[in-house]
Short mmCIF file of C-alpha atoms in Angstrom, two decimals:
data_model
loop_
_atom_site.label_atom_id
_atom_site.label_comp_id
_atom_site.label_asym_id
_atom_site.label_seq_id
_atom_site.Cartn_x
_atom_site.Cartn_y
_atom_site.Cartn_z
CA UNK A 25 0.00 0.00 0.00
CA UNK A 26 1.43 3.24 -1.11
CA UNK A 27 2.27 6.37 1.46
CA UNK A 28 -0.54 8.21 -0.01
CA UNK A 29 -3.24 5.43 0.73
CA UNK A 30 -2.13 4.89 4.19
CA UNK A 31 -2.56 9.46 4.76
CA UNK A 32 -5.86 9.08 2.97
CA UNK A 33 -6.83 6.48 5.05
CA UNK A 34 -6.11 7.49 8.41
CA UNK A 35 -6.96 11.15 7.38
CA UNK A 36 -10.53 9.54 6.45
CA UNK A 37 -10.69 7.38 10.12
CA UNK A 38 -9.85 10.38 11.84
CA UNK A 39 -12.08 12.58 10.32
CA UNK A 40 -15.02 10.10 10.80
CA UNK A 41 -14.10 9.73 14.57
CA UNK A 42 -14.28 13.60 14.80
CA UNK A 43 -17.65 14.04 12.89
CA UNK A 44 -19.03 11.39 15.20
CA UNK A 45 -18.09 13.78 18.24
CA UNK A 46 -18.13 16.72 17.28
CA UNK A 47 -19.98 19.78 18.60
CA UNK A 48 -18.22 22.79 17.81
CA UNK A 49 -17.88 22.77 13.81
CA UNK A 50 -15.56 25.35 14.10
CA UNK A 51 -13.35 22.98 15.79
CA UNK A 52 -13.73 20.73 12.72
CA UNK A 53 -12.61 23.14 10.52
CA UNK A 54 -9.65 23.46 12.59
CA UNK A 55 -8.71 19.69 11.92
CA UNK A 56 -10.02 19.57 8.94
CA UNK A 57 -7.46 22.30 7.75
CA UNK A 58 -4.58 20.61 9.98
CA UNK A 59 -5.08 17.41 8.52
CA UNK A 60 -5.06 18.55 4.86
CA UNK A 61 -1.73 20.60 5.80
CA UNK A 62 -0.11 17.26 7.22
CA UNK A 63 -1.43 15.86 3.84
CA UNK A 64 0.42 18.62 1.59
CA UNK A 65 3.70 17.93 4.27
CA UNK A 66 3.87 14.41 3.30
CA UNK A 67 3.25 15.03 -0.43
CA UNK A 68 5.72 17.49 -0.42
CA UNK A 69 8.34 15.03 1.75
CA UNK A 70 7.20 12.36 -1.55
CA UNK A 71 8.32 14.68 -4.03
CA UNK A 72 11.28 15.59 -2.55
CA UNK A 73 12.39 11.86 -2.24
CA UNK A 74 11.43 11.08 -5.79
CA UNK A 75 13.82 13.97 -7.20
CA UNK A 76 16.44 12.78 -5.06
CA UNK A 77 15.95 9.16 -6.56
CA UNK A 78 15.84 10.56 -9.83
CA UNK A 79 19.22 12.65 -9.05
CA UNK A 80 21.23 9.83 -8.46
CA UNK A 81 19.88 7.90 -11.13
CA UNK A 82 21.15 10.52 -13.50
CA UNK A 83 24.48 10.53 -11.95
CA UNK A 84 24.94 7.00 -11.88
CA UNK A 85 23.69 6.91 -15.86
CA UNK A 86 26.63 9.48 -16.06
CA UNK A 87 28.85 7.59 -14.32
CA UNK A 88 28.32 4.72 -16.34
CA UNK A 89 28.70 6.55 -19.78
CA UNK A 90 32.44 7.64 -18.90
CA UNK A 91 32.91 4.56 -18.22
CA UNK A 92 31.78 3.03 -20.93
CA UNK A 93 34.43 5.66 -23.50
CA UNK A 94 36.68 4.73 -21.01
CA UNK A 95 36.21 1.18 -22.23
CA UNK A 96 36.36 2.22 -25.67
CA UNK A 97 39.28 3.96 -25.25
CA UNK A 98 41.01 0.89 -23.62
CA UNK A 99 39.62 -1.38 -26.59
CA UNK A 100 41.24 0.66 -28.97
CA UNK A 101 44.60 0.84 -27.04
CA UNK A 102 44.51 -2.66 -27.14
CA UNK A 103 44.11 -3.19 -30.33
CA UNK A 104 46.84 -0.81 -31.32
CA UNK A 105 49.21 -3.05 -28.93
CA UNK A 106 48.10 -6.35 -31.01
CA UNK A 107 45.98 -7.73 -28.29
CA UNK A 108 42.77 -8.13 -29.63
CA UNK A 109 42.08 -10.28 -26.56
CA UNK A 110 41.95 -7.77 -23.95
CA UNK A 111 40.44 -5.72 -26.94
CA UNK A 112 37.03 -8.42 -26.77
CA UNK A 113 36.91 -8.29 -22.86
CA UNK A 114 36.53 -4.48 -22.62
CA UNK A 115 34.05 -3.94 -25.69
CA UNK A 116 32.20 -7.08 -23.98
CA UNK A 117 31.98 -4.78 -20.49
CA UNK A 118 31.43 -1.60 -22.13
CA UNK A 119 28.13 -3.82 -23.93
CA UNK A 120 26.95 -4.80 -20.34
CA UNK A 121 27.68 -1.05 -19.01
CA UNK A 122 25.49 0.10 -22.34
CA UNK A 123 22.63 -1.95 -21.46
CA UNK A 124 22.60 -0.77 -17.94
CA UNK A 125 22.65 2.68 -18.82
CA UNK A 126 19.66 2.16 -21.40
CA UNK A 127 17.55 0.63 -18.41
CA UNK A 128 18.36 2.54 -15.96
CA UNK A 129 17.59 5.53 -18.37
CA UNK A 130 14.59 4.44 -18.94
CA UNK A 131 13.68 4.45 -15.18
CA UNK A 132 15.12 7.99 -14.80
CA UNK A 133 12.72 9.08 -17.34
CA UNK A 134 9.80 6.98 -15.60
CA UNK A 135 10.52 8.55 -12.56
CA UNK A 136 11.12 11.99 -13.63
CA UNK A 137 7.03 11.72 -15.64
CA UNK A 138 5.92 10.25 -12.09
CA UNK A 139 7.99 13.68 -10.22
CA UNK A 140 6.43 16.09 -12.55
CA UNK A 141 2.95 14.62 -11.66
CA UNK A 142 3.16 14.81 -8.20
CA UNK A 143 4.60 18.34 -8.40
CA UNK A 144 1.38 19.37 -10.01
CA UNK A 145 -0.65 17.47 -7.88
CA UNK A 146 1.02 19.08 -5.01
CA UNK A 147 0.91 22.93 -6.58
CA UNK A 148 -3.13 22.10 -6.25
CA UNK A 149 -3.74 20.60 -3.47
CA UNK A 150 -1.80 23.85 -2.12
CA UNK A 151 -3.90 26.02 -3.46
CA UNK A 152 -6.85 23.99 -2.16
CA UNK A 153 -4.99 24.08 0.79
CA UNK A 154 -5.19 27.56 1.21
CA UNK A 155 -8.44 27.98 -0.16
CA UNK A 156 -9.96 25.98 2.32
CA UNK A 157 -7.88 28.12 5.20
CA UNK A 158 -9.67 31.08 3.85
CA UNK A 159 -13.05 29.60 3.70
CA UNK A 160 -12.79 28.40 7.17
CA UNK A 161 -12.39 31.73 8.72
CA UNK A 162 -15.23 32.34 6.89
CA UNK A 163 -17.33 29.50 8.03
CA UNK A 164 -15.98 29.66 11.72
CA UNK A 165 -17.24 33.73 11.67
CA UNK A 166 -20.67 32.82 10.01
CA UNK A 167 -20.59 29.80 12.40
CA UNK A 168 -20.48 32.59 15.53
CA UNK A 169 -23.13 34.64 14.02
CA UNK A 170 -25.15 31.88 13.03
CA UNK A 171 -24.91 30.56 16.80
CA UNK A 172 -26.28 33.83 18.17
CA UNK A 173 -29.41 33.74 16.18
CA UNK A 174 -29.60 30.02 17.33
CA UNK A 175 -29.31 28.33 13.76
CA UNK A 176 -26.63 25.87 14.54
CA UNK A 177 -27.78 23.48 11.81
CA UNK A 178 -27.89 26.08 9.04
CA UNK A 179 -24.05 26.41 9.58
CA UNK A 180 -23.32 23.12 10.39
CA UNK A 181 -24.39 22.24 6.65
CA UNK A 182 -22.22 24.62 5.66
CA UNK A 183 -19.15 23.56 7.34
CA UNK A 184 -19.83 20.01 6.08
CA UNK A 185 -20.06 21.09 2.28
CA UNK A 186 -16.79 22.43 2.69
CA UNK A 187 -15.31 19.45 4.40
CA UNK A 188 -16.67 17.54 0.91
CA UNK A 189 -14.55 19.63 -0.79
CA UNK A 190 -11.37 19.19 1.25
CA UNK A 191 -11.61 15.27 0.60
CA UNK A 192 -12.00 16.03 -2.87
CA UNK A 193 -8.37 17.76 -2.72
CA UNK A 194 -7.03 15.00 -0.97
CA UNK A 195 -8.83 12.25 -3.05
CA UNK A 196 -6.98 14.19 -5.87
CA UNK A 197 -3.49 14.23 -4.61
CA UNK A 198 -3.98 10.52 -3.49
CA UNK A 199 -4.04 9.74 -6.68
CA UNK A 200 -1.04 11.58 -7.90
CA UNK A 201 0.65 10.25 -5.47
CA UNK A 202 -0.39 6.50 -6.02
CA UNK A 203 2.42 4.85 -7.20
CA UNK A 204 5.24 6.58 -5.88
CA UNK A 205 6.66 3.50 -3.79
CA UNK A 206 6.77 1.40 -6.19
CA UNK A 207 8.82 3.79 -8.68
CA UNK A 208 11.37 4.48 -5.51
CA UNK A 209 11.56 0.43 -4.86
CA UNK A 210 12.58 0.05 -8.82
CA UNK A 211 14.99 2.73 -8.40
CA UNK A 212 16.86 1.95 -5.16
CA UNK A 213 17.04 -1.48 -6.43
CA UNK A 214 19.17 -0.12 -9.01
CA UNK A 215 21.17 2.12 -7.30
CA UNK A 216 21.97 -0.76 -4.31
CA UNK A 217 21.79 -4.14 -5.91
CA UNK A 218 21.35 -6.95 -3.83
CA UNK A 219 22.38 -10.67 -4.14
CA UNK A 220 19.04 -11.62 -6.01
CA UNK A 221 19.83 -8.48 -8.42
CA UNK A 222 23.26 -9.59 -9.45
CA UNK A 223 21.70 -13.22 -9.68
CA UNK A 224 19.24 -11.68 -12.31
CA UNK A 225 21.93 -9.61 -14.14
CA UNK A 226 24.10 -13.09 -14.51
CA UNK A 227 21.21 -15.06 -16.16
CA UNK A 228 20.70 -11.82 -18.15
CA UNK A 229 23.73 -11.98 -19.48
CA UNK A 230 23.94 -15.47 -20.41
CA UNK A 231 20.87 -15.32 -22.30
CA UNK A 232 22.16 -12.24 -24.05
CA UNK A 233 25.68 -13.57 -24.50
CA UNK A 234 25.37 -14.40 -28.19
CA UNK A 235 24.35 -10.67 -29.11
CA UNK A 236 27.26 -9.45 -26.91
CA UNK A 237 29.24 -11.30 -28.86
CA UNK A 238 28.10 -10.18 -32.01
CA UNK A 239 28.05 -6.52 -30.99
CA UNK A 240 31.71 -6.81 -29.59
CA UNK A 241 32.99 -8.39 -32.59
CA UNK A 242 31.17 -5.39 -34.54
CA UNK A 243 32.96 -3.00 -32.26
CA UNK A 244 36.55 -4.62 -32.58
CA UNK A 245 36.12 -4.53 -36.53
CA UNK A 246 34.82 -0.61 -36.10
CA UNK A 247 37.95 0.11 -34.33
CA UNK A 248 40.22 -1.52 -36.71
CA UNK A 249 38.23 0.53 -39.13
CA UNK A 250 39.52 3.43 -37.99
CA UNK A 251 43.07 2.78 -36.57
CA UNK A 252 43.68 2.12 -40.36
CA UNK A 253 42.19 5.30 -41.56
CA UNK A 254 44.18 8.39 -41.27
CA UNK A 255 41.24 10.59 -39.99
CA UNK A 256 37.52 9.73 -40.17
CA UNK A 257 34.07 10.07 -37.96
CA UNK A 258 30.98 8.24 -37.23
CA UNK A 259 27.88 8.97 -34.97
CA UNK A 260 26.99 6.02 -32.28
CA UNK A 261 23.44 5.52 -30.80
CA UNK A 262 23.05 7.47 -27.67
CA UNK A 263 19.39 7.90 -25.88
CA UNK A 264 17.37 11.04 -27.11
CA UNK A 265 20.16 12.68 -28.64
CA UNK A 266 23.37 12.23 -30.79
CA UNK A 267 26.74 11.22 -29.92
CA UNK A 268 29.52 11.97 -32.59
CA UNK A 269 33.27 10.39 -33.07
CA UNK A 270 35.69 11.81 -34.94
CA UNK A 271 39.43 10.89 -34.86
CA UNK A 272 42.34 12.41 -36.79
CA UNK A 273 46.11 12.45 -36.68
CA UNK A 274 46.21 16.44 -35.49
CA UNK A 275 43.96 17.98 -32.92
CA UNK A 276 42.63 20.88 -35.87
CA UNK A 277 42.05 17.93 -38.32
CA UNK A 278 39.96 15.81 -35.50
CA UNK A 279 37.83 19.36 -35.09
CA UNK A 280 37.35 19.39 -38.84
CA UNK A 281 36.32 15.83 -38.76
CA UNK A 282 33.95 16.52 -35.76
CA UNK A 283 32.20 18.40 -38.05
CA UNK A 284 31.76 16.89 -41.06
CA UNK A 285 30.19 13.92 -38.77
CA UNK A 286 27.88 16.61 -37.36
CA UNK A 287 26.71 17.50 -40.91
CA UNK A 288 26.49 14.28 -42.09
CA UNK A 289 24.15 13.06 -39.61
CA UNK A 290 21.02 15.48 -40.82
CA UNK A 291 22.03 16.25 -44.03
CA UNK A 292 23.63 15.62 -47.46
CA UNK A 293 26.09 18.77 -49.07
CA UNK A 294 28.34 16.56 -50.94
CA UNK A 295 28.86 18.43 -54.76
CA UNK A 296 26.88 21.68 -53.71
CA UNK A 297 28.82 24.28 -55.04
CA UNK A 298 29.59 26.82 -51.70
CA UNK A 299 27.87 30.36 -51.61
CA UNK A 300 29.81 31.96 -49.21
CA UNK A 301 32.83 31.58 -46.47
CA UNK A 302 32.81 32.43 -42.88
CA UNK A 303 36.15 32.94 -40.85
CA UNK A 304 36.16 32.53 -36.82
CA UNK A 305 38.73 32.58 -34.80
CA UNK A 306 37.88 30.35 -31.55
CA UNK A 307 40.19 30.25 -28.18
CA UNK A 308 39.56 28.17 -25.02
CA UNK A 309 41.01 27.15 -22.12
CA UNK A 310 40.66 23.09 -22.23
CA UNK A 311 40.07 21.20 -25.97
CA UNK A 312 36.91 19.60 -25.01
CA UNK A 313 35.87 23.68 -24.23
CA UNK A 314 37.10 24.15 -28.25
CA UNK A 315 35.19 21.18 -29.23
CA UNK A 316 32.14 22.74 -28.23
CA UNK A 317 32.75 25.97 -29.57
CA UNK A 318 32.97 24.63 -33.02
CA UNK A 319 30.10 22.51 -33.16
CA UNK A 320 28.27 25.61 -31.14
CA UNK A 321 29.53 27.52 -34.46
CA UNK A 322 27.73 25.33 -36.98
CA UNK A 323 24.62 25.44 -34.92
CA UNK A 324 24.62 29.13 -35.12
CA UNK A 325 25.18 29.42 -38.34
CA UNK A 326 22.69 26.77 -38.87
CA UNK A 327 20.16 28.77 -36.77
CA UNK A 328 20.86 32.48 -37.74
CA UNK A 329 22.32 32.44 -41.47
CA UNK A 330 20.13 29.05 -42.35
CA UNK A 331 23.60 28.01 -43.66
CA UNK A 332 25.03 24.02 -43.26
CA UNK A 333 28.78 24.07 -43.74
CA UNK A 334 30.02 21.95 -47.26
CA UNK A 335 33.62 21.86 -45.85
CA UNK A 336 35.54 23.27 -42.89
CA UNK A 337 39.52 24.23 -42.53
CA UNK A 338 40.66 24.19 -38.86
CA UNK A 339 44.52 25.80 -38.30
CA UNK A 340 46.32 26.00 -35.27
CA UNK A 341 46.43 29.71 -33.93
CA UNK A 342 49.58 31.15 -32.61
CA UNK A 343 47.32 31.77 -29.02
CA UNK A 344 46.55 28.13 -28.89
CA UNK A 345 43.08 28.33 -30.11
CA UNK A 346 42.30 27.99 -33.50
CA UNK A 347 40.97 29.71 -37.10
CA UNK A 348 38.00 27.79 -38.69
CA UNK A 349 37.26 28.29 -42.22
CA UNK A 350 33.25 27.45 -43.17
CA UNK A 351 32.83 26.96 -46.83
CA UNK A 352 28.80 27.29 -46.61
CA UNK A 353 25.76 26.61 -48.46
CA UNK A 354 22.10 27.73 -47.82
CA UNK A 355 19.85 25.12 -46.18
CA UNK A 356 17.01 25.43 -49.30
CA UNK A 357 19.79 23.79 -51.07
CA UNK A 358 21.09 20.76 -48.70
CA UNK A 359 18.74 17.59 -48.36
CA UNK A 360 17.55 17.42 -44.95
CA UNK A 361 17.95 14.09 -43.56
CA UNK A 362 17.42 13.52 -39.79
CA UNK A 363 16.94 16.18 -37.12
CA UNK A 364 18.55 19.05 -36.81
CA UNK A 365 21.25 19.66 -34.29
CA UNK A 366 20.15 22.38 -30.96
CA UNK A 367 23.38 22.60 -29.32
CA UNK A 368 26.48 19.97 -28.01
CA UNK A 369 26.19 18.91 -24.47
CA UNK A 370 28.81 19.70 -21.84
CA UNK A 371 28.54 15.96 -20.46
CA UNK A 372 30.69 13.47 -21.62
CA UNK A 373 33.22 15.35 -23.60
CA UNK A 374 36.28 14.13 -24.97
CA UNK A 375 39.16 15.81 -26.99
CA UNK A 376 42.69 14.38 -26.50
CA UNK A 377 45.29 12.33 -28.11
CA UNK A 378 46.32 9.21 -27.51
CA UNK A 379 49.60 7.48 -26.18
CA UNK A 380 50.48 6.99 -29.96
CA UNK A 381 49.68 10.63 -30.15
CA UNK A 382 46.56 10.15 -32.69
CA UNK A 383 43.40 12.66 -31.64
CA UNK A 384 40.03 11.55 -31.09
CA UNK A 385 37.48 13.79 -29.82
CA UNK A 386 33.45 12.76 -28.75
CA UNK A 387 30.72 15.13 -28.07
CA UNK A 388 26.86 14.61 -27.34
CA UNK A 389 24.50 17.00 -29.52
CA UNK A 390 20.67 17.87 -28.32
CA UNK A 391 18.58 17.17 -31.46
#
């Protein structure tokens, strides 16, 4: 039985016991309005727990996604060292990590719909809340009146129309709040595993071992892929937005590559002829910070010139930033294939070389 029931319930016995002895309806206003404020308390303590369970969901689902590149990273060193082995074993982890991440995603999303809810449901049943405290001065003042003309049972009707309304609000927010236990069960069962959850996640992953395989093997043969290429990019499935790869022998050349893999994922410019060339000269204090900037640059021009860049020139500059070059062409003219970029996320970034000194770089990008 949820925490809401069990208010709603003893907020219903208790009322009942007072109606059966009461006298004095202003009195029962009184409690009436007390119990709806412990009411709006506890829904208030519910929400509160729910974002915190939702908080370190998303920083677990964080957590997990660096260490999944991690992973990749370490796969690809591997392979560069001819161990192809070790290479297998971290892709196979950084499949299992993936699939975590998805589900417990999914939860954090579950829980976040089921937060929002009771947020609402808690923004009315304030205002009934207060309401109510307004319309019980009310009733306790016609209640006096009403006593001293000897009409007790004129305001006694009153009072009990607007204790009808009262368990209305609370019906209301009971229902909001149904539910609620069972999404912060799900969730601390993901954050804490116990014994019977890691026996779960083992059968799991024996049934799924096949397709872990497969994916691995697709993984190993992506990375050898591009160790063999001098620069290239790809995007990679990522939940509710887009992640993009790119890898080059220079740090300017991986920046490039960045974004062609940016443009290629909602549209197609190859053999438009350019309109027009933009020049920007971009500094920051850490890579990843210049890896944003760039892709930031596309977006604007994207958003405020309706331009999609056909090519791109990154140079070193002598301050350490660097001088892109957008060769450009007007959207009317590109074909539109997916959905267009908003702006790159500042989780998850990566821009660095390697211990063979070859730059990758890996950004997330709101679509």
């Amino acid at each position: 039985m949820s925490i809401a029931h069990r208010i709603g319930e003893l907020y219903a016995a208790k009322m009942n016991a007072v109606l059966d002895r009461a006298s004095d309806p202003r009195e029962l206003a009184d409690y009436s309005y007390t119990q709806l404020r412990d009411l709006l308390a506890e829904v208030h303590r519910s929400t509160a727990r729910v974002a915190v369970g939702r908080e370190h969901a998303e920083l677990r689902v964080n957590e997990l996604r660096h260490a999944a590149d991690r992973l990749g990273e370490q796969a690809e060193q591997a392979v560069q060292a001819g161990q192809e082995d070790l290479a297998r074993q971290a892709l196979a982890r950084r499949s299992a990590i993936l699939a975590e991440v998805s589900s417990l995603q999914e939860q954090h999303n579950a829980l976040l719909a089921e937060e929002r809810k009771l947020s609402a449901a808690e923004r009315r049943l304030r205002a009934k809340v207060e309401e109510f405290g307004t319309r019980k001065e009310a009733i306790k003042a016609a209640y006096t009146a009403a006593r001293a003309r000897a009409i007790i049972s004129e305001a006694l009707a009153g009072i009990t129309g607007e204790v009808t309304d009262a368990d209305l609000a609370a019906s209301r927010a009971e229902d909001q709040a149904a539910g609620l236990e069972a999404r912060a069960a799900v969730l601390d069962g993901l954050l804490t595993p116990d014994a019977a959850t890691l026996s779960d996640e083992q059968l799991t992953e024996q049934l799924d071992e096949i397709s872990r395989r497969a994916e691995v093997e697709d993984e190993l043969a992506r990375i050898r892929e591009r160790l063999a290429s001098r620069a290239g990019h790809r995007t990679v499935p990522h939940t509710a937005d887009l992640r993009i790869e790119a890898w080059a022998p220079t740090r300017e050349e991986c920046l490039a590559e960045a974004v062609h893999g940016l443009v290629d994922s909602f549209a197609v410019v190859a053999g438009r002829a350019p309109s027009g060339r933009a020049r920007r000269h971009l500094t920051a204090r850490l890579d990843e910070d210049l890896l944003v900037a760039v892709i930031d640059e596309v977006v604007y021009r994207l958003d405020a010139d309706g331009q999609i860049p056909v090519s791109v020139d990154v140079r070193r500059a002598p301050d350490g930033g660097v001088i892109v070059v957008f060769a450009l062409v007007p959207v009317a003219e590109a074909e539109i294939t997916g959905a267009v970029p908003k702006a790159a996320s500042l989780h998850d970034l990566r821009c660095a070389p390697d211990a063979a000194g070859r730059w990758s770089c890996a950004v997330t990008v709101d679509v």
